[in-house]
XYZ file of C-alpha atoms in Angstrom:
583
model
C -94.956 15.555 -112.990
C -92.103 15.862 -110.664
C -90.708 13.881 -108.446
C -92.733 15.653 -105.555
C -95.590 15.629 -106.400
C -95.457 12.074 -107.211
C -94.298 10.926 -103.102
C -97.381 12.995 -102.475
C -99.426 11.466 -104.628
C -98.141 8.056 -102.029
C -99.341 6.917 -98.892
C -97.321 7.836 -96.078
C -96.681 6.278 -92.453
C -97.881 9.370 -89.315
C -94.003 9.154 -89.543
C -92.922 10.699 -92.688
C -96.429 13.184 -92.376
C -95.152 15.142 -89.497
C -91.383 15.007 -90.824
C -92.289 16.301 -94.107
C -94.867 18.771 -92.186
C -91.932 19.674 -89.900
C -89.643 20.929 -93.293
C -92.369 22.455 -95.294
C -92.147 24.634 -92.012
C -88.127 25.224 -92.531
C -87.919 23.737 -89.059
C -84.177 23.367 -89.396
C -83.532 22.242 -85.133
C -85.082 20.268 -82.533
C -84.626 19.207 -78.866
C -85.257 15.923 -77.474
C -84.760 12.526 -75.462
C -86.101 8.975 -77.836
C -88.454 6.169 -76.280
C -89.721 3.669 -78.148
C -93.258 5.617 -78.580
C -91.681 7.618 -80.931
C -88.727 5.528 -81.786
C -90.439 5.843 -85.614
C -90.154 9.378 -85.490
C -86.729 9.420 -84.512
C -85.605 7.032 -87.171
C -86.744 9.402 -89.626
C -85.012 11.934 -88.714
C -81.841 10.088 -89.345
C -81.560 10.845 -92.312
C -83.260 14.361 -92.688
C -81.683 17.344 -93.036
C -83.132 19.297 -89.663
C -80.298 18.957 -86.918
C -81.592 17.710 -83.902
C -79.904 18.072 -80.367
C -80.059 14.937 -78.337
C -80.462 16.634 -74.618
C -79.967 14.408 -71.523
C -83.633 15.329 -70.105
C -86.438 15.780 -71.247
C -87.202 19.090 -69.342
C -83.531 20.200 -70.853
C -85.317 20.056 -74.326
C -88.340 22.067 -73.994
C -85.851 24.752 -72.429
C -83.776 24.660 -75.427
C -86.703 24.958 -77.374
C -88.158 28.111 -75.473
C -84.489 29.073 -75.460
C -83.912 28.828 -79.813
C -87.678 30.716 -80.005
C -87.236 33.546 -77.986
C -83.159 34.273 -79.325
C -85.096 33.802 -82.985
C -88.303 35.136 -82.916
C -88.957 31.343 -84.223
C -90.651 28.502 -82.916
C -89.051 26.437 -80.933
C -89.803 22.487 -81.350
C -90.013 19.913 -78.748
C -90.434 15.769 -78.878
C -90.679 13.551 -75.990
C -91.290 9.783 -75.637
C -95.142 9.528 -74.215
C -95.386 8.605 -69.554
C -92.303 10.540 -68.012
C -90.915 11.802 -71.145
C -94.283 13.306 -71.170
C -94.051 14.421 -67.898
C -91.224 15.473 -67.411
C -91.736 18.396 -70.292
C -94.511 19.768 -68.481
C -92.011 22.520 -66.297
C -90.736 23.842 -69.314
C -94.026 23.853 -70.670
C -95.635 25.714 -68.408
C -92.866 28.403 -68.201
C -93.922 28.662 -72.176
C -97.214 29.252 -71.499
C -96.709 32.214 -68.681
C -94.016 34.117 -71.033
C -96.594 33.032 -73.952
C -93.767 31.477 -76.048
C -94.609 30.219 -79.111
C -93.115 25.372 -78.721
C -94.573 22.861 -80.279
C -94.601 20.079 -78.351
C -94.920 16.649 -80.132
C -95.249 13.805 -78.065
C -95.260 9.954 -78.325
C -98.629 7.514 -77.274
C -99.097 4.048 -76.048
C -101.405 2.336 -79.392
C -105.250 4.195 -79.211
C -106.265 0.790 -78.697
C -104.753 0.779 -75.360
C -105.169 4.055 -74.178
C -106.793 4.607 -70.489
C -105.584 0.514 -70.010
C -102.775 1.582 -67.515
C -100.810 1.217 -70.165
C -96.651 0.722 -69.801
C -95.372 4.339 -70.117
C -99.388 5.756 -70.646
C -99.862 8.922 -68.672
C -102.954 11.339 -69.266
C -100.461 13.376 -71.629
C -103.775 16.314 -72.567
C -104.998 15.660 -69.616
C -102.468 17.079 -67.791
C -101.365 19.480 -70.084
C -104.612 21.046 -70.569
C -104.223 23.640 -68.393
C -100.552 25.121 -69.372
C -100.647 25.025 -73.022
C -102.623 27.330 -75.950
C -104.478 24.179 -77.253
C -103.473 20.419 -77.044
C -104.054 17.643 -79.793
C -104.859 13.599 -78.963
C -103.848 12.254 -82.852
C -107.149 9.822 -83.098
C -107.674 10.028 -87.004
C -104.005 9.668 -89.101
C -106.483 11.641 -91.665
C -106.408 14.222 -89.869
C -102.875 14.477 -88.330
C -101.513 16.082 -91.930
C -103.849 19.170 -90.772
C -103.192 18.937 -86.853
C -99.789 19.983 -87.428
C -100.589 22.669 -89.618
C -103.130 24.503 -86.413
C -100.736 23.642 -84.254
C -97.744 25.619 -85.078
C -100.685 28.145 -86.805
C -102.536 28.728 -82.851
C -98.206 28.835 -81.578
C -97.505 31.638 -83.323
C -100.169 33.714 -83.730
C -102.653 35.934 -81.534
C -100.611 35.395 -78.200
C -97.853 33.190 -78.803
C -97.326 29.739 -76.890
C -96.786 26.135 -76.499
C -99.287 24.064 -78.488
C -98.767 19.773 -77.516
C -99.258 17.019 -80.492
C -99.168 13.660 -78.578
C -98.219 11.400 -81.647
C -100.003 7.486 -80.291
C -98.116 5.106 -81.839
C -100.410 3.271 -83.803
C -101.296 6.364 -85.833
C -97.143 7.096 -86.103
C -97.166 3.840 -88.384
C -100.010 3.559 -89.902
C -100.962 5.160 -93.857
C -102.923 7.390 -95.243
C -103.143 9.309 -99.034
C -104.182 12.500 -97.208
C -100.754 14.261 -96.750
C -102.051 17.461 -97.420
C -103.379 20.147 -94.797
C -106.314 22.061 -96.021
C -107.087 25.768 -95.091
C -107.209 26.641 -91.583
C -110.625 27.951 -90.079
C -110.828 27.613 -86.609
C -114.099 28.613 -84.385
C -113.624 30.763 -82.014
C -110.036 32.081 -82.843
C -109.593 34.890 -84.277
C -106.736 37.267 -82.805
C -107.336 40.796 -83.122
C -104.714 42.409 -84.425
C -106.082 45.482 -85.310
C -106.590 48.041 -82.357
C -109.936 50.059 -82.163
C -109.513 53.204 -83.798
C -111.923 55.754 -81.163
C -109.833 53.822 -78.292
C -107.123 54.971 -79.876
C -108.300 58.202 -80.348
C -109.798 58.457 -77.400
C -106.425 57.343 -75.970
C -104.292 60.444 -77.425
C -106.639 62.435 -76.291
C -105.505 60.969 -72.517
C -102.129 61.730 -73.713
C -102.475 65.047 -74.700
C -104.144 66.057 -71.331
C -101.443 64.416 -68.811
C -98.872 66.100 -66.810
C -96.970 62.586 -65.202
C -97.802 60.145 -68.147
C -95.337 56.563 -67.544
C -95.137 54.287 -70.509
C -94.938 50.808 -69.059
C -93.678 48.149 -71.535
C -93.687 44.207 -71.305
C -92.549 41.405 -73.359
C -95.503 41.882 -75.823
C -92.893 44.707 -76.748
C -90.989 41.741 -77.871
C -93.102 39.531 -78.993
C -94.957 41.721 -81.455
C -90.937 43.433 -82.867
C -92.698 46.763 -81.595
C -89.075 47.972 -80.033
C -88.432 50.729 -82.861
C -91.941 52.305 -82.968
C -91.624 52.393 -78.854
C -88.732 54.352 -78.723
C -90.812 56.723 -81.648
C -93.644 57.051 -79.550
C -91.968 57.609 -76.460
C -89.465 60.629 -77.746
C -92.397 61.901 -79.424
C -94.542 62.536 -76.224
C -90.866 63.126 -73.861
C -92.543 60.139 -71.487
C -90.459 57.979 -69.388
C -90.293 54.689 -69.848
C -90.159 51.251 -67.264
C -90.524 47.954 -68.680
C -91.711 44.912 -66.371
C -88.858 41.847 -66.195
C -89.649 39.995 -69.718
C -89.878 43.930 -70.955
C -86.391 44.332 -70.634
C -84.731 44.938 -74.268
C -87.808 46.203 -75.322
C -86.861 50.333 -74.859
C -82.633 51.072 -74.495
C -81.647 50.745 -71.562
C -79.202 52.951 -71.935
C -82.154 55.887 -73.266
C -81.949 59.231 -71.158
C -85.613 58.288 -71.218
C -85.462 54.924 -69.369
C -86.158 53.956 -65.958
C -85.614 50.646 -65.412
C -87.229 47.623 -64.383
C -89.886 48.278 -61.656
C -91.569 46.255 -59.309
C -89.826 44.237 -56.265
C -86.994 44.810 -57.178
C -87.277 47.312 -59.777
C -85.319 50.486 -59.128
C -86.832 53.201 -56.694
C -87.162 56.006 -59.824
C -88.788 53.806 -61.371
C -91.654 52.656 -58.600
C -92.050 56.348 -57.548
C -92.538 57.759 -61.487
C -95.339 54.407 -61.431
C -96.984 55.879 -58.046
C -97.245 59.814 -58.552
C -98.319 59.049 -62.381
C -101.314 60.812 -64.244
C -101.506 58.356 -66.683
C -100.184 54.612 -67.414
C -99.819 53.230 -70.670
C -99.609 49.672 -70.684
C -98.756 47.863 -73.526
C -98.317 43.900 -73.976
C -97.759 43.832 -70.351
C -100.489 42.681 -67.520
C -99.858 43.571 -64.360
C -98.730 41.026 -62.294
C -97.839 40.649 -59.245
C -94.531 41.662 -58.712
C -95.209 44.474 -60.646
C -98.507 46.376 -58.472
C -97.435 45.117 -55.428
C -100.078 45.392 -52.840
C -103.049 45.917 -55.705
C -105.245 48.287 -53.926
C -102.745 50.781 -53.129
C -101.427 50.206 -57.293
C -100.679 53.640 -59.102
C -103.826 55.607 -56.988
C -103.396 59.301 -58.909
C -103.160 57.336 -62.496
C -105.512 57.152 -65.248
C -104.447 53.836 -66.844
C -104.474 52.728 -71.205
C -104.350 49.015 -71.779
C -102.806 48.227 -74.952
C -102.678 43.853 -75.465
C -103.326 41.174 -77.735
C -105.193 38.784 -75.208
C -108.664 40.500 -74.729
C -108.048 38.383 -71.243
C -105.739 39.730 -69.947
C -106.711 43.736 -70.477
C -108.611 44.755 -67.082
C -107.688 41.648 -65.377
C -105.611 42.834 -62.317
C -106.415 46.480 -62.355
C -108.627 48.603 -63.762
C -108.847 50.118 -66.686
C -109.734 53.154 -68.176
C -108.351 52.711 -71.767
C -108.648 48.929 -73.031
C -107.236 48.456 -76.733
C -107.315 44.865 -77.751
C -104.974 44.605 -80.696
C -100.967 43.372 -81.214
C -98.689 46.260 -80.437
C -96.796 47.187 -82.966
C -99.699 47.114 -84.767
C -101.527 49.894 -82.329
C -98.943 51.705 -82.128
C -98.146 51.975 -85.221
C -102.030 54.109 -85.639
C -101.034 56.011 -81.928
C -98.684 57.336 -83.587
C -100.509 58.936 -86.197
C -102.723 60.765 -84.504
C -101.012 61.233 -80.808
C -99.598 65.186 -80.719
C -95.988 65.731 -79.653
C -95.254 66.494 -76.169
C -92.390 67.848 -73.773
C -93.306 67.042 -70.070
C -91.162 68.971 -69.287
C -91.597 69.085 -65.115
C -92.756 65.809 -64.846
C -89.445 65.121 -66.795
C -86.979 67.038 -63.626
C -88.847 65.521 -60.894
C -88.080 61.935 -62.373
C -84.783 62.590 -63.441
C -83.567 63.931 -60.200
C -85.186 61.296 -58.804
C -82.982 58.603 -60.878
C -79.833 61.382 -59.461
C -80.364 60.657 -55.694
C -81.907 57.063 -56.077
C -79.499 55.166 -58.416
C -78.816 51.720 -57.913
C -74.842 51.361 -55.890
C -73.567 48.649 -54.367
C -70.615 47.809 -52.648
C -67.684 46.207 -53.171
C -66.177 43.528 -50.371
C -62.717 42.945 -49.793
C -61.477 38.740 -50.453
C -65.128 38.082 -52.088
C -67.041 38.834 -55.514
C -69.942 41.469 -55.824
C -71.886 40.060 -58.437
C -73.130 43.533 -60.118
C -69.611 43.623 -60.678
C -69.796 40.455 -62.621
C -73.144 41.446 -64.660
C -71.753 45.244 -65.418
C -68.048 43.841 -65.870
C -70.232 41.199 -69.109
C -72.072 44.124 -70.070
C -68.541 45.954 -70.906
C -66.862 43.773 -72.112
C -69.370 42.708 -74.992
C -70.816 46.614 -75.023
C -73.820 45.158 -74.368
C -73.797 42.443 -77.554
C -74.327 39.329 -76.180
C -77.887 36.844 -75.638
C -77.928 36.766 -71.508
C -80.078 33.264 -69.838
C -80.664 33.879 -65.665
C -81.655 31.093 -64.041
C -84.270 32.425 -61.028
C -83.413 33.916 -57.761
C -81.707 36.642 -56.436
C -78.861 36.312 -59.802
C -82.085 36.364 -62.187
C -82.929 39.973 -60.230
C -79.003 41.284 -60.575
C -79.408 40.981 -64.030
C -82.503 42.820 -63.980
C -80.745 45.326 -62.531
C -77.331 45.701 -63.843
C -77.782 44.690 -67.374
C -78.600 47.439 -69.275
C -80.187 45.734 -72.158
C -80.964 47.356 -75.534
C -82.071 45.467 -77.766
C -84.315 43.003 -77.894
C -84.502 39.006 -77.581
C -81.286 38.595 -75.942
C -82.096 38.473 -72.302
C -83.655 34.885 -72.008
C -85.241 34.728 -68.615
C -88.296 32.750 -66.727
C -90.495 35.155 -65.701
C -93.918 33.574 -65.377
C -92.917 30.769 -63.490
C -89.688 31.650 -62.073
C -88.347 28.001 -63.372
C -84.964 27.094 -61.467
C -83.005 24.885 -64.130
C -84.563 27.133 -66.750
C -81.148 29.728 -67.539
C -78.963 26.752 -68.587
C -80.674 24.738 -71.452
C -81.931 28.352 -72.638
C -78.966 29.794 -73.405
C -78.305 26.615 -74.960
C -81.163 26.935 -77.430
C -80.435 30.681 -78.134
C -76.129 30.226 -78.284
C -77.076 27.684 -81.730
C -79.931 30.143 -83.527
C -77.637 33.204 -82.772
C -74.223 31.557 -82.744
C -72.904 34.937 -83.660
C -73.380 36.205 -80.575
C -71.803 35.590 -77.254
C -74.003 33.545 -75.002
C -74.502 33.363 -71.301
C -75.893 31.572 -68.197
C -76.001 33.920 -65.861
C -77.154 31.434 -62.407
C -76.914 30.807 -59.052
C -75.343 27.689 -57.300
C -78.642 26.428 -56.832
C -80.470 26.843 -60.038
C -77.429 25.718 -62.203
C -77.697 21.913 -60.865
C -81.712 22.030 -62.058
C -80.338 21.544 -65.392
C -76.415 20.974 -64.848
C -76.368 17.157 -66.699
C -77.184 19.995 -70.229
C -73.130 20.274 -70.209
C -72.904 16.658 -71.613
C -75.250 18.149 -74.538
C -73.128 21.856 -74.834
C -69.809 20.262 -74.622
C -71.005 16.721 -77.526
C -72.253 19.995 -79.670
C -68.749 22.022 -78.118
C -71.493 24.913 -77.825
C -70.039 27.601 -76.359
C -71.794 28.856 -74.073
C -70.537 30.893 -70.809
C -71.690 29.737 -67.272
C -70.968 32.112 -65.164
C -72.197 31.224 -61.541
C -72.449 33.791 -58.116
C -72.129 31.245 -55.569
C -72.863 32.662 -52.399
C -73.761 28.410 -50.757
C -76.816 28.918 -49.955
C -80.446 29.015 -52.348
C -79.590 33.401 -51.685
C -83.332 34.566 -51.974
C -85.071 32.505 -49.856
C -82.267 33.204 -47.523
C -82.589 36.631 -48.710
C -86.239 36.022 -47.227
C -85.874 33.814 -44.171
C -82.864 36.874 -43.289
C -85.630 39.345 -43.977
C -88.790 38.399 -42.317
C -87.787 35.351 -40.714
C -85.641 36.491 -38.498
C -82.941 34.391 -40.002
C -83.499 31.052 -39.784
C -81.984 29.802 -42.760
C -84.038 26.494 -42.903
C -83.224 24.442 -45.676
C -81.466 26.821 -47.853
C -77.053 26.024 -46.798
C -75.771 24.143 -49.772
C -72.091 23.709 -48.459
C -70.375 20.880 -47.531
C -71.504 22.137 -43.407
C -75.071 22.103 -44.516
C -76.443 20.039 -41.163
C -74.582 23.418 -38.969
C -76.415 26.059 -39.570
C -74.329 28.439 -38.537
C -71.483 27.604 -40.827
C -73.779 29.464 -42.953
C -73.268 32.886 -42.030
C -69.912 33.047 -43.460
C -68.101 33.277 -46.202
C -66.934 29.863 -45.639
C -62.833 27.927 -47.456
C -64.413 26.939 -51.097
C -63.469 23.565 -50.497
C -66.567 23.494 -48.496
C -68.659 24.624 -51.249
C -70.344 21.792 -52.711
C -70.317 20.914 -55.366
C -67.029 22.105 -56.417
C -67.597 23.099 -59.863
C -64.715 23.404 -61.579
C -63.718 19.545 -61.066
C -67.944 18.739 -62.559
C -66.723 21.233 -65.384
C -63.720 18.997 -66.170
C -65.207 15.677 -65.788
C -68.063 16.089 -68.260
C -64.768 18.007 -70.847
C -65.144 21.230 -70.862
C -63.767 24.413 -68.819
C -63.355 25.759 -65.236
C -62.094 28.699 -63.486
C -63.539 29.666 -60.734
C -62.455 33.585 -58.764
C -62.449 35.142 -55.859
C -62.109 38.422 -55.887
C -63.443 41.545 -58.437
C -60.026 42.528 -59.496
C -60.150 38.945 -60.946
C -63.761 38.969 -62.759
C -62.184 40.999 -66.288
C -59.722 38.489 -67.026
C -62.153 35.319 -66.193
C -64.962 36.993 -68.684
C -62.236 37.336 -71.315
C -60.271 33.937 -70.744
C -64.173 32.659 -71.129
C -64.364 34.271 -74.009
C -61.285 32.477 -76.532
C -62.431 29.615 -74.925
C -64.373 28.095 -77.871
C -67.014 25.377 -76.561
C -68.448 25.707 -73.118
C -66.603 27.852 -69.234
C -67.767 27.613 -66.150
C -66.627 30.177 -64.199
C -67.210 29.988 -60.347
C -67.203 33.097 -58.506
C -67.344 33.112 -54.913
C -69.944 35.719 -52.859
C -70.713 37.306 -49.963
C -72.796 34.591 -48.112
C -75.163 37.262 -47.045
C -75.405 39.487 -50.028
C -78.634 41.067 -51.273
C -81.042 42.324 -53.839
C -81.954 46.247 -53.168
C -84.100 47.702 -53.800
C -86.975 45.743 -52.757
C -91.076 46.064 -52.222
C -91.937 43.252 -49.404
C -94.981 41.097 -50.825
C -98.362 41.745 -50.320
C -96.580 45.755 -49.396
C -96.399 48.888 -51.414
C -94.467 50.004 -54.099
C -93.819 52.487 -51.846
C -92.880 50.366 -49.033
C -89.284 49.860 -50.090
C -86.204 48.475 -48.235
C -83.631 50.780 -49.314
C -85.932 53.352 -50.739
C -86.720 56.690 -49.394
C -89.905 56.295 -47.866
């Protein structure tokens, strides 16, 4: 009997079972923050070869685990203590849930004998996270613990992926059992459908053959299922233009001649026009959210809809669907390619290409400020697209979506469903750990970066060379844009400059010293490098300099205070009603 089997015959504590299971699943990286209710777990982590990253806030830990998962395709793991530690994970768990990201979140809990007694740092973690996890567990019996861990990883990574939480009372961590191995997984009611119905797939092929103006509408499911290469083959075989959601960017090459860019509120004009004129939409791994459809009653009025998705609850949820196909996008596309006939679609492509030529994305380069769109283009050019880009949420996110041509999957990390400010920087840290060979940028606004700026300490301490590019306009930019366009320029509570009490001071570009905080000094305070630029002529040099520096760098780009994101479909309007569009 070898040494490992002898150890298995011994009784193990709950904490030991957890560490053993994590190592058995080849978990090499964990993000988190210690506390009294998880100190037994951390005491064992101290002696393992698992790389533990101490973030400066639990929200940073869960976003980093999320970024690690998106960049690597492997589940992300984070740990926090009970009470406030657990509640600080909530926003990150909800972010992962909305975007279908596999995370296993481990939280400590007060001893089982104190649960429900308002004990110190007690909170009903499973109750709080029930609606934002794919599944969660409160471990009440140590004999079930090994099986629970096995199920948690299985649920998080199969079917439509998502976050799973395991809440572990302190006495479970310290108690001992001889039941240290999991058995076969058999979860009643959880049987994801992977293979699509062949009758429906053949029917879809018939619809595609008859269509005169088809459009492929791809979402994040393409990337999750690893179907990007099959999507290219499918689109080229039927010569059909492709548009994607925000989370689908990278799932189809941004430089491909059939690509239309993103659709929806800040999508390209030609993608929105194509959808509105289409007679057949082939939706793959997308869920028709309101940022995509605009006014739902006027969405794609002439189109039949084929909807391919692994989650049956998403099919037909927001729009009428003519051919539902439940299954894994990669497997369904594989079957569809076998039965669909090649098409030319020459007349339709002429129309679409004319729109692309007539209504390109465009912006004005203004003097004495940095153009945010130009910054995004320069990062793409200098890295040749061989980089990972994380974003915060707001204007910075939309400029990246519009002007960075993502050619590869898992190169864009962004909070699509929940729209979480503060997501990008810790997610970029997770991505850099997952893919250290690639440059990783976080493109941020001066508002959103401050949501988790404390993670600069994490990056500096561990020498994680993330480059943070702040598009600094002294505002909460996207809200300010809505106030300008729909609230008569009443900039209520969106000015971030030192003159914020006088709203007029926010109406023009002020001296840099009036921007708050001074991001160059802030970077230096943490031990990072700070660079500030004021003109487009300085952009390329700053990016190249940042890439030459091994550690984290902040590039503070002073942009026009009233720079807007166009085109734009107002909330609740039809996709035809674009500001900056032809309608």
